[in-house]
Every structure is written in C-alpha cells, then in structure tokens.
Coordinates of C-alpha atoms in Angstrom, one line a residue:
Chain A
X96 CA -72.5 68.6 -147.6
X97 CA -71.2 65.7 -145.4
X98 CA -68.2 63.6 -146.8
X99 CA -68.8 59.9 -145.9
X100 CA -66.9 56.8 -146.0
X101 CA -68.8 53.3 -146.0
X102 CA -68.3 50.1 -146.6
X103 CA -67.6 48.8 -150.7
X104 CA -68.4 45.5 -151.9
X105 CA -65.0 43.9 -151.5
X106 CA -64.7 45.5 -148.1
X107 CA -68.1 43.3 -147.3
X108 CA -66.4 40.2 -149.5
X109 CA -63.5 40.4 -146.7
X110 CA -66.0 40.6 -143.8
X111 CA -67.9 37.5 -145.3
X112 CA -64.9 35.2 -145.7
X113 CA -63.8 36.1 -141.9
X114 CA -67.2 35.4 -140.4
X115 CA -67.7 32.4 -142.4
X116 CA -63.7 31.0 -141.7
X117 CA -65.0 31.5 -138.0
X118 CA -68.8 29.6 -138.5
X119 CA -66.7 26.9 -140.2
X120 CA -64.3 26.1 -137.8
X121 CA -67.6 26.2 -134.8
X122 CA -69.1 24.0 -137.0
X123 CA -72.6 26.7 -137.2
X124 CA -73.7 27.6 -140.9
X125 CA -74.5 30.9 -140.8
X126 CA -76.3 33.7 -142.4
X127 CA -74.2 37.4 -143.0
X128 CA -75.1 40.4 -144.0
X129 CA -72.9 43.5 -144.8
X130 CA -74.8 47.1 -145.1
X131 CA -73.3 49.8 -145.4
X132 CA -73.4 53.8 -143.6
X133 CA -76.7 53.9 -144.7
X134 CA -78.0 50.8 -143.8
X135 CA -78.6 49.4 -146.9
X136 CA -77.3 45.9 -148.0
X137 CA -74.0 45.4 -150.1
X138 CA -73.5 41.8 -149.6
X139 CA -75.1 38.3 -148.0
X140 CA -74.2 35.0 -148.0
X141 CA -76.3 31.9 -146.7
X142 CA -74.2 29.1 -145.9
X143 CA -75.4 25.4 -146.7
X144 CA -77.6 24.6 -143.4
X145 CA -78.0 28.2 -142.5
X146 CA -81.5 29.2 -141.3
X147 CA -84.3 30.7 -143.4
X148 CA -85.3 32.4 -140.7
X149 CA -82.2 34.1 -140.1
X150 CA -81.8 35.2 -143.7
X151 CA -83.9 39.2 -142.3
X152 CA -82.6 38.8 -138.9
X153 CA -79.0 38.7 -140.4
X154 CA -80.1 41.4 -142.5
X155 CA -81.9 43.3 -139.9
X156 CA -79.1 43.0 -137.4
X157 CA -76.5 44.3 -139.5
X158 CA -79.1 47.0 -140.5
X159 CA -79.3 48.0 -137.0
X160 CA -75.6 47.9 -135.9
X161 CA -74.7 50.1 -138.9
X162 CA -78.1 52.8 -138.9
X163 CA -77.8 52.9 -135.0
X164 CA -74.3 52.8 -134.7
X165 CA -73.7 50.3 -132.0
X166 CA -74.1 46.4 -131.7
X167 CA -77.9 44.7 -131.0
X168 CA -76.5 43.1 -128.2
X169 CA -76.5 46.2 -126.0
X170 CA -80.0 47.4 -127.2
X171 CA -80.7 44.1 -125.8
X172 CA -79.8 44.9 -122.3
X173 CA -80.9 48.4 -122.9
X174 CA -84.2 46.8 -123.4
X175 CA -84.9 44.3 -120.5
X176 CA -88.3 44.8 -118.7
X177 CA -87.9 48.0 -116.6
X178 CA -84.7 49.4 -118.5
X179 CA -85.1 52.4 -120.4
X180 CA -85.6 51.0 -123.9
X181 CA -87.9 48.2 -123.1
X182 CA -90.5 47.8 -126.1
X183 CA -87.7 49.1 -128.9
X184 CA -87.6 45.4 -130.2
X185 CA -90.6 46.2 -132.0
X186 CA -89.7 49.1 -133.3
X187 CA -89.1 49.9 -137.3
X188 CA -91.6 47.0 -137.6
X189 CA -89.3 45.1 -135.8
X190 CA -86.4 45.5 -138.0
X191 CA -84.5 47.3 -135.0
X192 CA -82.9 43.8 -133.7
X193 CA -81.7 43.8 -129.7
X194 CA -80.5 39.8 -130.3
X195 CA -76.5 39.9 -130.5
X196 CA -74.9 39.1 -133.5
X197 CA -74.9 42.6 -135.1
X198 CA -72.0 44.8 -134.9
X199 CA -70.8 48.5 -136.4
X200 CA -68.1 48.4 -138.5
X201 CA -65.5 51.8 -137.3
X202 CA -62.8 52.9 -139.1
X203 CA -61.2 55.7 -137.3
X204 CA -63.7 56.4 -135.1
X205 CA -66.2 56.6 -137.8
X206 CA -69.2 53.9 -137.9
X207 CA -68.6 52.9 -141.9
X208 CA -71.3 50.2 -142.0
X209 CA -72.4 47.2 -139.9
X210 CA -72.3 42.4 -139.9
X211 CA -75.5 40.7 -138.7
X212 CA -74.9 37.1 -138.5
X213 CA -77.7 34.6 -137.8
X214 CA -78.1 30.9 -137.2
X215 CA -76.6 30.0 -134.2
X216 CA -76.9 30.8 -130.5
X217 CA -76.8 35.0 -130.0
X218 CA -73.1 34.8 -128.6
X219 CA -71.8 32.2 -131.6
X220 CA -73.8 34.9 -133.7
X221 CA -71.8 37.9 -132.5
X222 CA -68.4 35.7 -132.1
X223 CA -68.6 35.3 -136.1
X224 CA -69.6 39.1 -136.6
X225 CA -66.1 39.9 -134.7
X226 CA -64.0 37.2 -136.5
X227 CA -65.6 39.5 -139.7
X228 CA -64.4 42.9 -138.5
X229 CA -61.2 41.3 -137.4
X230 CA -60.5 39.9 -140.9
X231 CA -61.4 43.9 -142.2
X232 CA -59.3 45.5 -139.8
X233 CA -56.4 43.2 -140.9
X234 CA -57.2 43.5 -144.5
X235 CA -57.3 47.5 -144.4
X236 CA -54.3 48.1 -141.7
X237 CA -51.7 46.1 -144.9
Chain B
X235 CA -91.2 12.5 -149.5
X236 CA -89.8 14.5 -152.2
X237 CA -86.3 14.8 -152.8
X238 CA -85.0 18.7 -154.4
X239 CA -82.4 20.1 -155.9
X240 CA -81.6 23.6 -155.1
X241 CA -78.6 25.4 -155.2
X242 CA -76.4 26.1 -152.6
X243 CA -74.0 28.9 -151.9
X244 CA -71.3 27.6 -154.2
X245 CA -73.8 28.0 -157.0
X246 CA -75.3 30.5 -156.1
X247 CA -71.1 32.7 -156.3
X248 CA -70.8 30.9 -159.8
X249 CA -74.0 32.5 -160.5
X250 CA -73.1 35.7 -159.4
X251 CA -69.4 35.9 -160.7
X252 CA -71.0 35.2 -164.1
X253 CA -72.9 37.9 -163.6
X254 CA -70.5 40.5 -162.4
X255 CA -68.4 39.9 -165.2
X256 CA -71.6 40.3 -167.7
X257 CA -72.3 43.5 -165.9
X258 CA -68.4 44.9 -166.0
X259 CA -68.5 44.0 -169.7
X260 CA -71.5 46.9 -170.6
X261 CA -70.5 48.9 -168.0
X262 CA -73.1 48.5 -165.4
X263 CA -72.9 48.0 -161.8
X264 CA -75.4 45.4 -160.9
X265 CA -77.5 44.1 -157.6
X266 CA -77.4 40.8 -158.0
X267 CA -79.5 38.1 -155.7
X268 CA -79.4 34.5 -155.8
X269 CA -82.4 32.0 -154.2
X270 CA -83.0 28.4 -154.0
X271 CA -85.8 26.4 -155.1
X272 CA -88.1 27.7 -152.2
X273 CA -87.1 31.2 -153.5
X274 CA -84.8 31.8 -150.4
X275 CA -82.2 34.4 -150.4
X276 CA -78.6 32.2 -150.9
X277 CA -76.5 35.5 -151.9
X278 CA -76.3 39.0 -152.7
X279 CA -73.7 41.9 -154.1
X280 CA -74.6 45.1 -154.6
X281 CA -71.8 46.0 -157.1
X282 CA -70.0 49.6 -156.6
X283 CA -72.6 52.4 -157.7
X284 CA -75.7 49.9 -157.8
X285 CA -79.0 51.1 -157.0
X286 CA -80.3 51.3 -153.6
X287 CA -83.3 51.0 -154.7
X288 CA -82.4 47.4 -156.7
X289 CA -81.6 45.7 -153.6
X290 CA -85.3 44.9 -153.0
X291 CA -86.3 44.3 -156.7
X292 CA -83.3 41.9 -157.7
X293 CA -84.1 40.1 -154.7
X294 CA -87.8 39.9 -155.7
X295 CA -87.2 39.0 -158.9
X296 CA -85.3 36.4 -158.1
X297 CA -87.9 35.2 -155.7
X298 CA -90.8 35.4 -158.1
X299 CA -88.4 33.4 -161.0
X300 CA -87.9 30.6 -158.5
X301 CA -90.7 30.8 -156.8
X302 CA -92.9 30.7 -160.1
X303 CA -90.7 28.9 -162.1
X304 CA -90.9 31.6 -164.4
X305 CA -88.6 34.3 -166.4
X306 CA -90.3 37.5 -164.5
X307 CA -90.5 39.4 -168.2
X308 CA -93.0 36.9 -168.8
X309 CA -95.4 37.9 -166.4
X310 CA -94.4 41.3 -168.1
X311 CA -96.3 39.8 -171.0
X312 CA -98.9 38.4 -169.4
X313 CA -99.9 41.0 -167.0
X314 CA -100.4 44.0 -169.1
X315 CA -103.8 45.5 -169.5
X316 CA -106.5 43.1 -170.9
X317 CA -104.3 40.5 -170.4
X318 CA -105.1 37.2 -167.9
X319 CA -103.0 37.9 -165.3
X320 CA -103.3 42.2 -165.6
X321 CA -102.9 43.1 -161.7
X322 CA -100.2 40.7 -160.7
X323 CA -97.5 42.8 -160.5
X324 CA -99.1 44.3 -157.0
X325 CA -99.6 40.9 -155.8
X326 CA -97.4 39.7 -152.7
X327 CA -97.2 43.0 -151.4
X328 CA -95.3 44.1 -155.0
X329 CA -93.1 41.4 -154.3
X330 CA -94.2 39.4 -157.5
X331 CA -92.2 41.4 -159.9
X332 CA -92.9 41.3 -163.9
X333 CA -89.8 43.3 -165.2
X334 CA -87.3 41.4 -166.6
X335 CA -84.2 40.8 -165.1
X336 CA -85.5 37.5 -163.0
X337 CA -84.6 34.5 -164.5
X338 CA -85.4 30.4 -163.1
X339 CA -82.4 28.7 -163.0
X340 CA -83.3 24.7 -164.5
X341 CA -81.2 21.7 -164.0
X342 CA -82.6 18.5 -165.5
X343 CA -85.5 19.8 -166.9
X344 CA -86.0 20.8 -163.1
X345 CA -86.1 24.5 -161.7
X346 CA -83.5 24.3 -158.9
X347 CA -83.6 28.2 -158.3
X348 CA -83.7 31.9 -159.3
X349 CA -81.4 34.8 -159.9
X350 CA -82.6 38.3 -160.1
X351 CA -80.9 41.5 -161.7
X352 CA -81.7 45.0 -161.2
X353 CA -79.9 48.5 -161.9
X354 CA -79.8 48.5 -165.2
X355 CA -82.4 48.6 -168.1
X356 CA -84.7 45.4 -167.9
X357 CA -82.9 44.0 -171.1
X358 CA -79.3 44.8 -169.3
X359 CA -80.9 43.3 -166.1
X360 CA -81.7 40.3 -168.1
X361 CA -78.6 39.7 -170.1
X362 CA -76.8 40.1 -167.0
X363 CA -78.8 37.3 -165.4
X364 CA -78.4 35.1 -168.5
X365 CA -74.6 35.5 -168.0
X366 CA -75.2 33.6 -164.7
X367 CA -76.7 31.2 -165.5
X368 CA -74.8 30.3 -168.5
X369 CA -72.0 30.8 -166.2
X370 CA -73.2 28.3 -163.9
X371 CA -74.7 25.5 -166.6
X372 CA -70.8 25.6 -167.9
X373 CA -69.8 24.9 -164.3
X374 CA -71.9 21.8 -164.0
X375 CA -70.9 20.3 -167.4
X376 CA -67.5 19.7 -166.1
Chain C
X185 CA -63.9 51.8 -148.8
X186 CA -65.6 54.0 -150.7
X187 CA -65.8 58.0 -150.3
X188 CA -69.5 59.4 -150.9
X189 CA -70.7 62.9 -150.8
X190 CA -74.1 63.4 -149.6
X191 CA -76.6 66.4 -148.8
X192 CA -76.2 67.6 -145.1
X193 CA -79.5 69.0 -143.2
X194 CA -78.4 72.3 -144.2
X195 CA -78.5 71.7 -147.7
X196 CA -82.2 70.1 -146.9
X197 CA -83.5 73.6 -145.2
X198 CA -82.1 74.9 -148.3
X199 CA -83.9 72.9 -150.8
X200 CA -87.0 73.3 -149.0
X201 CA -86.8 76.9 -148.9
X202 CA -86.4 76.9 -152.8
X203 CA -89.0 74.6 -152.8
X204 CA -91.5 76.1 -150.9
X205 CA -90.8 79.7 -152.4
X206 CA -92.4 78.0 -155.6
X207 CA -95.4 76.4 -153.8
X208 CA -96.3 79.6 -152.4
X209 CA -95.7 81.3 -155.9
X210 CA -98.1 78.6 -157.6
X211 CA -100.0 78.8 -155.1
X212 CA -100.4 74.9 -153.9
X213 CA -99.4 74.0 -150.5
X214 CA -96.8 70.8 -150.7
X215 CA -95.3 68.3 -148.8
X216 CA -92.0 68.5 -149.3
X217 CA -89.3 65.7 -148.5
X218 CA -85.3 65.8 -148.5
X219 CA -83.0 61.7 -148.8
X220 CA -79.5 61.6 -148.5
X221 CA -77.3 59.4 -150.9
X222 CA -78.5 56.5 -148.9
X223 CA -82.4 57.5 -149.6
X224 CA -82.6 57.7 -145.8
X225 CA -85.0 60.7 -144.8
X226 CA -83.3 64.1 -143.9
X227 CA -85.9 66.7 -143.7
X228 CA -89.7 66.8 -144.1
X229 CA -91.8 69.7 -144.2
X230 CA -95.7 69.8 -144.8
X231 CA -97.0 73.3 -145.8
X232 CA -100.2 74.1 -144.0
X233 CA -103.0 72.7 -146.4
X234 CA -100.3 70.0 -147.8
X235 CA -102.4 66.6 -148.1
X236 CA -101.8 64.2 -145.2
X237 CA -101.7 61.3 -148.5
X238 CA -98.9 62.9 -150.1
X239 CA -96.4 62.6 -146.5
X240 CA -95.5 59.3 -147.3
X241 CA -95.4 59.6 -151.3
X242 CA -93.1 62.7 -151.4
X243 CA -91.0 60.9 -149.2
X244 CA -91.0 58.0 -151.2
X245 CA -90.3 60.2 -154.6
X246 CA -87.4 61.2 -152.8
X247 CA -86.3 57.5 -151.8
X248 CA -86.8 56.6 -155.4
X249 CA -85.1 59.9 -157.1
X250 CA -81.8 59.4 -154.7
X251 CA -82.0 55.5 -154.7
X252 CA -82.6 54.7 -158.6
X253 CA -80.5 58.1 -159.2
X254 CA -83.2 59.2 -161.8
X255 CA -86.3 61.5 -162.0
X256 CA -89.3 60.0 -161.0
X257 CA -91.1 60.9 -164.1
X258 CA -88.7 58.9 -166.2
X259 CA -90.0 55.7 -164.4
X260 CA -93.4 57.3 -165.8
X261 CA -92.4 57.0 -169.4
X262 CA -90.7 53.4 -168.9
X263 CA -93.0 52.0 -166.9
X264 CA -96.8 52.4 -169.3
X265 CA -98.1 50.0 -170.1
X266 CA -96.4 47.2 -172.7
X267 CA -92.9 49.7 -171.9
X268 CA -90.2 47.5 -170.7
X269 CA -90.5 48.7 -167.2
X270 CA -94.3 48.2 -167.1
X271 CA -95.2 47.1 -163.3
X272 CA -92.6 48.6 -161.5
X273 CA -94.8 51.2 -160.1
X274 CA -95.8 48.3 -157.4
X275 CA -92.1 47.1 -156.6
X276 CA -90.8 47.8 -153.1
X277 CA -93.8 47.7 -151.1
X278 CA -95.1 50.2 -153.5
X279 CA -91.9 53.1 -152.5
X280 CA -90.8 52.9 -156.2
X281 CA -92.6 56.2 -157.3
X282 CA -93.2 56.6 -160.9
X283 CA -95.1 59.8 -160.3
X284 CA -93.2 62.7 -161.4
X285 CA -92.6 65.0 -158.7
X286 CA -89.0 63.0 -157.5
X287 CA -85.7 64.4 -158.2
X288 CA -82.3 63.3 -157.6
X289 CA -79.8 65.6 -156.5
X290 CA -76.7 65.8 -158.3
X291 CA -73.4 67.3 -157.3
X292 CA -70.4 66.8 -159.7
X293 CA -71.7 64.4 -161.8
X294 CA -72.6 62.2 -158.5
X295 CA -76.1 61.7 -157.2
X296 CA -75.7 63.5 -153.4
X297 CA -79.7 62.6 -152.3
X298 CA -82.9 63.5 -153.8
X299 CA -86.4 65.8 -153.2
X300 CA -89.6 64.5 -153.5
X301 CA -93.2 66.9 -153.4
X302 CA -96.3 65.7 -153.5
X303 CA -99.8 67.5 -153.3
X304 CA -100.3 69.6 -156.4
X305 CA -100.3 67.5 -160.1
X306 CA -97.0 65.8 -161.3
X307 CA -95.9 68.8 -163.5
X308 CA -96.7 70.8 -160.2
X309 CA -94.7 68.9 -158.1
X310 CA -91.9 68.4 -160.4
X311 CA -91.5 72.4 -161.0
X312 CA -91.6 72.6 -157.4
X313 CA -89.0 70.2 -156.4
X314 CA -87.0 71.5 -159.6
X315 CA -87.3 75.3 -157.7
X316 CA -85.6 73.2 -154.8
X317 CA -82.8 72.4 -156.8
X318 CA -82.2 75.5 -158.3
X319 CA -82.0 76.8 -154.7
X320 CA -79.5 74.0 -153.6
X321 CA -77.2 74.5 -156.9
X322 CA -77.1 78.7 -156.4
X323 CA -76.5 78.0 -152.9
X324 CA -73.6 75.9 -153.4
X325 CA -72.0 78.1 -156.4
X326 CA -71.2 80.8 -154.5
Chain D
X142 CA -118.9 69.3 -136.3
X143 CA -115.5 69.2 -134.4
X144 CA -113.3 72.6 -134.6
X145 CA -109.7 71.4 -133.3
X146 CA -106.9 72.9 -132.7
X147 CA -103.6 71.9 -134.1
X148 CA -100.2 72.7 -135.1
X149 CA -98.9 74.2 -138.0
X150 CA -96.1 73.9 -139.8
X151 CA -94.2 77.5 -138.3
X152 CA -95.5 75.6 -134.7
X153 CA -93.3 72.5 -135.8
X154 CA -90.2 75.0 -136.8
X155 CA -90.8 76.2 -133.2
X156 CA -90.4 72.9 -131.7
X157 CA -88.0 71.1 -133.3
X158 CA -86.0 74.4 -133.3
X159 CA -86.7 74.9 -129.6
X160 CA -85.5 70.6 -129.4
X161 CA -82.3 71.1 -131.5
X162 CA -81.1 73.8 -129.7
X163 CA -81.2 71.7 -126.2
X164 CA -79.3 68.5 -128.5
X165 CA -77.0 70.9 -129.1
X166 CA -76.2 71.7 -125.6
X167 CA -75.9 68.2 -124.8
X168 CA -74.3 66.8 -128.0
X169 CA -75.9 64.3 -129.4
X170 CA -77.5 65.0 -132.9
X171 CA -81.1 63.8 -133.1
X172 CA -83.7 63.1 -135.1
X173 CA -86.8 65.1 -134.3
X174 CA -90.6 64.6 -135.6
X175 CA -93.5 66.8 -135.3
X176 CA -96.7 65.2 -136.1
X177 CA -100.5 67.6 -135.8
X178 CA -103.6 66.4 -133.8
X179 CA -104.6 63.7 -136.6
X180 CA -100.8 62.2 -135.5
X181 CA -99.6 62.5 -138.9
X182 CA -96.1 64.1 -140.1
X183 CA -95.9 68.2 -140.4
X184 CA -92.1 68.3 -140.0
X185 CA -89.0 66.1 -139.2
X186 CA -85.4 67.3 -139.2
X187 CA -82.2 64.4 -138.9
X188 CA -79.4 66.6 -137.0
X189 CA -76.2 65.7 -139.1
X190 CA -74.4 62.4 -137.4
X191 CA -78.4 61.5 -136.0
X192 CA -78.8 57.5 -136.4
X193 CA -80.9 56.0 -139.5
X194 CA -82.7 53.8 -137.2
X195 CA -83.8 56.6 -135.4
X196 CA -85.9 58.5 -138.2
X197 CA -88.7 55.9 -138.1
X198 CA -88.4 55.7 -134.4
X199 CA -88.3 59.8 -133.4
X200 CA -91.6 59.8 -136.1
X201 CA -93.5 56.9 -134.1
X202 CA -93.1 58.6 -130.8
X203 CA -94.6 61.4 -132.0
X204 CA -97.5 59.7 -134.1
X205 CA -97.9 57.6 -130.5
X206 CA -98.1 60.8 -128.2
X207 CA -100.1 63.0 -130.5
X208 CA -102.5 59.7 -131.5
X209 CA -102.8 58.4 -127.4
X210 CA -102.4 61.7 -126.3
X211 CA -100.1 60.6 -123.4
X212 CA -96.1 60.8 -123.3
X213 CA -94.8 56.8 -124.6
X214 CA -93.0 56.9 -121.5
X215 CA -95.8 56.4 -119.4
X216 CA -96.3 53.4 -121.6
X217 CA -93.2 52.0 -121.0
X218 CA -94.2 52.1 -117.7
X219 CA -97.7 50.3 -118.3
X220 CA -96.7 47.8 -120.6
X221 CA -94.1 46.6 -118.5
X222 CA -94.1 42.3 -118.1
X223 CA -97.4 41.9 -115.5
X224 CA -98.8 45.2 -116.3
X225 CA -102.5 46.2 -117.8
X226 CA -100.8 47.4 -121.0
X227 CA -97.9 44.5 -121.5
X228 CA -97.6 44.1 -125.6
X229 CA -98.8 47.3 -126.6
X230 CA -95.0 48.0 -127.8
X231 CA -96.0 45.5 -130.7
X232 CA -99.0 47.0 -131.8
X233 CA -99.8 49.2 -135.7
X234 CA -97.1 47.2 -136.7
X235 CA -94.7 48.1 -134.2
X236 CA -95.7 51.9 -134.4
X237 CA -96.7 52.2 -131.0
X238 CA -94.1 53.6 -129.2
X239 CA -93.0 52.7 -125.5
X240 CA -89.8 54.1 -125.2
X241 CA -89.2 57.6 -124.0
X242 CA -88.5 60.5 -126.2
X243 CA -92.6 61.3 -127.3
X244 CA -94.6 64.0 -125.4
X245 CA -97.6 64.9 -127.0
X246 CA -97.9 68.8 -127.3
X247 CA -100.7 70.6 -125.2
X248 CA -102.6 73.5 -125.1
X249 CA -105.4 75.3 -123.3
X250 CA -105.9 71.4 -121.6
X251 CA -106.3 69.8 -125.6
X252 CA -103.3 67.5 -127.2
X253 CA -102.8 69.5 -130.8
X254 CA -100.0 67.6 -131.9
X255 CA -96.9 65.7 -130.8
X256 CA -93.0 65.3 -131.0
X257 CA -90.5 62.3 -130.9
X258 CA -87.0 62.6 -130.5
X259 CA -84.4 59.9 -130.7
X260 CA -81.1 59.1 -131.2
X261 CA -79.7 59.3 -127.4
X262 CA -80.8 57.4 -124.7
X263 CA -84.7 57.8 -123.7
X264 CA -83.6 60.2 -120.8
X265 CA -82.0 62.7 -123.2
X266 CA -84.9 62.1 -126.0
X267 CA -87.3 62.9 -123.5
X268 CA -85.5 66.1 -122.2
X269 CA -84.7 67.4 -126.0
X270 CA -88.6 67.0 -126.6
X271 CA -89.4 68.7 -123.5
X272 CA -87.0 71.4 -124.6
X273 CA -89.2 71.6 -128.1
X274 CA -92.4 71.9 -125.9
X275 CA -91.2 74.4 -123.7
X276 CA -90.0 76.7 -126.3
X277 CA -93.1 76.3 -128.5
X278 CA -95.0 77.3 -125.2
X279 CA -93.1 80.0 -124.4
X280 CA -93.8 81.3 -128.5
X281 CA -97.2 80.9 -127.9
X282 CA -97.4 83.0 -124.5
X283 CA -95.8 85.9 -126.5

C-alpha cells in the first residue's frame, strides 16, 4: 500500500488567493485550477473577465503539472518540432497541456498536486501559478 | 443587443459557502460547481472526502440547470420511460444530467445561473444546492 | 494536506490473482481492472477469451467503485427507472458504471481503490471481483 | 478466413515483465501497455511513482504500434512540420501516438501485438519497450 499526501481543499483555497492577489495586481483575470496527487480537481475559480476558453486549459494544465509531475512549460520545449516529444500536445485527447502556466505542487520532495492558470499570455500564466505555490509554501512553512 | 445578468465569482463563493455549510450540517462532504448564465464554470470545491467521481456530475448539473433553465430533478420526471423527453439523460455526451442536485439560480424572475451538487443522495445533493441559493438570495436583499 | 492510503501495484497483481483464480473456477475468461484512491488505472489484465467490449467497462467499474466509494450494483438499484438516481448510468461520458461487477476497496474503514471485471453476467463479475478482494484482505492480514 | 497470430495474456506478462525489469535498472517507474494484433488492451501495469498522465499515453503507443504496425517513433520522424505525415499526432482523437516509447511486437515477419511505455523521456520509453520485446523474444526462442 503506498501512503500519499495531496493537496486538501484549503490547501487549494490558499493557492487560489495567491494566484489571484498576483492576476490582480497585473491587472489579468484569470482562470485557476487546483488538482490534486491524482489529478483530479479540488478547487477553481474564474475571475470576472477570465476566459471561457481557459476554464479546461486551466484545468487541463494543472491536470498535467500534478499527473506528470512537472510544469507544461517544459513539455513545451520538450515538444518543439524535431525534439523528442514533438506530437504529445495531442495526447490524452489533448488534455496533456505543453502551454506554461501549469506547475507541480512539492512538498518535501514529493509532487502533492498541481495550479493551471489561464487567461493571459503563457509567462503571466505561469507567473500567477508561482505567486500560488509561494503563498502555499508560506502558509505551510508557519 | 441583449443585456444579461449572470453571476460572477463573488456569487458564485456566496453560493458555495451556503452550500458548504448545508453540507457540514448533515454531514456530507460535497462537490460543489457554480456557472453563469451561459452555463460556464465560475467555481468549484471538492470538499474533504467528496467523490471523485462528483466532480464531473456537479459540474454538469450545474450546466444543464443554467443552461436549461431548469431544476435537473425535473428532467428526472420528465425523462423516465414513456415519458416526452425518455432518452435525454445521454444527450450532450451524458452531460445533460436528470438527477437532482442541479438547481437554476433566478434573479428577477430571470435565470442568471446554475449550481450543481453531487456526493451525496440526490435529495442531499439538492438540499445542499437550495442552501446556496437561499444563501445567496439573502445576500442580495441587503 | 491530507494523508491518503491507496493500493500499490503489488496489491493490484494481488487482487488479480484472486480474481482470476475465480474466473478460471467459473469458468469465464475476464477482464480484470485495478484504480487507486484517485480512480486512476493501476493494473489491467484481459484473460485469453475476455471480450475486447468489456476493457474499457471493467476499467470504468473500477473508476466508479473507487471514485463514488460504492459497489457498482448499488448504482443498479438507485438508478431504475422512476429511483432517485434514475439516469445516472449516462453521467461522465458514460464511465459511471451501474453494472454490477465494480467494487471499491476498503482498508480501515477508508476506500484505498477499487476492481472492476467485466465479461461474464453482473453476478459473475461481481463474485469475481469479490474473489479479488478476499485475496487482497487475506493478503494484507497476515 | 484470416488465421493471425497474436499475443496472449502470459505473452503480455513476458513483456511488460521483461520492460519493468530494464525501468528498474534505470530508475524511473513506468507505465507499461500491451495491446494484441486487433491493438486493443491485454495487460497494463503502473510501476509505483509512474505519472497519471502517462497511463493513457504508454496505452496509445501501443494501440499506435500494434494498429500501424510501425514503432511511433518513426512517426515522430514523418510527421515532423514539412513532412508527408505532419498532423497525424492529432488524429483518433489524439490516440495516434508520435512520440517514442511504442514498438509494435513481431514475429516470424507479422506485427501480433504491441507495447507502449512512458513515463521517462522517449529515449528511455523506447529502450524499456525494447527491453519487453527482447525478453518476450528470447521466451519464445526457448
């Protein structure tokens, strides 16, 4: 039997108010997602202006940093024409996201769940995914 | 041109909290999802011990209650064999969902919204997403 | 954070073996599936004469048993027709199995993941993946 | 009337035993898929720590190779941006495999099957499938 720790809903609450404190002051409504070890969704939050669009690419993203265990933006370097994993953006019927803005959540060492954020340019994206973890890692370090 | 009302993601945490604390009361931990008038997701929580397998329904129920204008337990009504609308529930790709639990949110006579409750028993699911609503209607009065 | 207990693959060969013991008792070759807490695949296994139909719907009995944290055949019974569940068999893109044949598995009160077999009739497939169980449980007592 | 060779289910225990082994040696937990001629599922195994993305991935590489007959990274290679084959990586839904890690399984000149691997990078998916190949070969030689 494995013995896992993964993300709870007021973990995610604490991940939401950090990315959306940092979307807030770049002046980008966004779109966040939580999952947890698994992969499946604890939390979301659609700010006023966020995308439609981005409501399943936040959701996917954060899917994808927490089942793969490492952030979309280096699947999407990973997956420019001629690198090794060119054509895994379609993978999982395209749930597997290579756009940055997803990111793992680690707690000692230990990938505990994933952020996907969605809405504004791929780095603002991943800029409000970190401002999320770092609001986390202050929250559980008290 | 029209001109909508739909909630937005203050509402849509009313909506929730009111929820939650419905769901705490008889001692069930809750998905609860939260759309606008185009029956886009606003929010989510997947309380502590919720199904995974609720994310996707409460989500679609909430959908199909704004998205119909329509309690989704009356579909459950009206789509039961020999009924009118008997084969419904497959429609959308299963998304249109006739168990209860997905409630329209109305403003003015107008429906501005849906939530959508799933891990409990469809009566639960509904009570809890009554509690939301009547949680956010007492919000609004003020 | 929150601390969860789930099966390992070890504990999937060992519900398989239990598993297919039984098939080959019975005399029905099965397709056997193994979720974790999350209801993310584990282990798969399709006997030699197991029906290529039944791959995806033991896995989904599996996703439902682990994810909704109940037999599958209790969805049966809730979900007939004018039964407050009724329509729920479609939910999910269809994955919501209400097909006996799904178990979760539980481990000190806690659902740990879940089995799912598919090819013979429900009662066939449930005694099956209950022979699983029973495999898993003796396993672990000693 | 076709008569066709294909792998069975103690073939698949071959393989993926023969492909764990080799993920051992290089450390990174997998997930591993066997699929027969027809390129549907016989067996799949997730090596404790292997990534949740990769279960639907390491099963499409293998439905691609045993279905096209031809290892996916020869289509990474021919769907490349100005290439006969460019898009294919979006095709069945996003089934269609393009990154490395699926070998179909041949014997006597004939494809009977296939196997996907993945959770490293496409080098070491590819050489952990080879490793599953080579020790089912080396079964069947006996």
């Amino acid at each position: 039997m494995r013995t896992i720790k993964s993300l709870d809903i007021q973990d995610a609450r604490t991940l939401i108010a950090g990315a959306r404190q940092k979307a807030a002051e770049i002046g980008v409504p966004m779109c966040i997602a939580i999952t947890d070890e698994g992969g499946n969704l604890v939390a979301f939050e659609r700010m006023d202006g966020g995308k439609v669009t981005s409501i399943t690419i936040a959701i996917d993203k954060s899917f994808t940093a927490s089942g793969a265990k490492k952030a979309t933006h280096e699947y999407g370097t990973a997956s420019q024409p001629g690198a090794p994993a060119y054509g895994i953006a379609a993978a999982i019927g395209g749930r597997l996201m290579v756009v940055g803005g997803g990111l793992p959540v680690i707690f000692e060492e230990e990938v505990i769940g994933g952020i996907g954020v969605s809405s504004g340019t791929p780095d603002q994206d991943r800029a409000v995914a970190q401002a999320g973890i770092d609001a986390f890692l202050a929250a559980v370090a008290i």
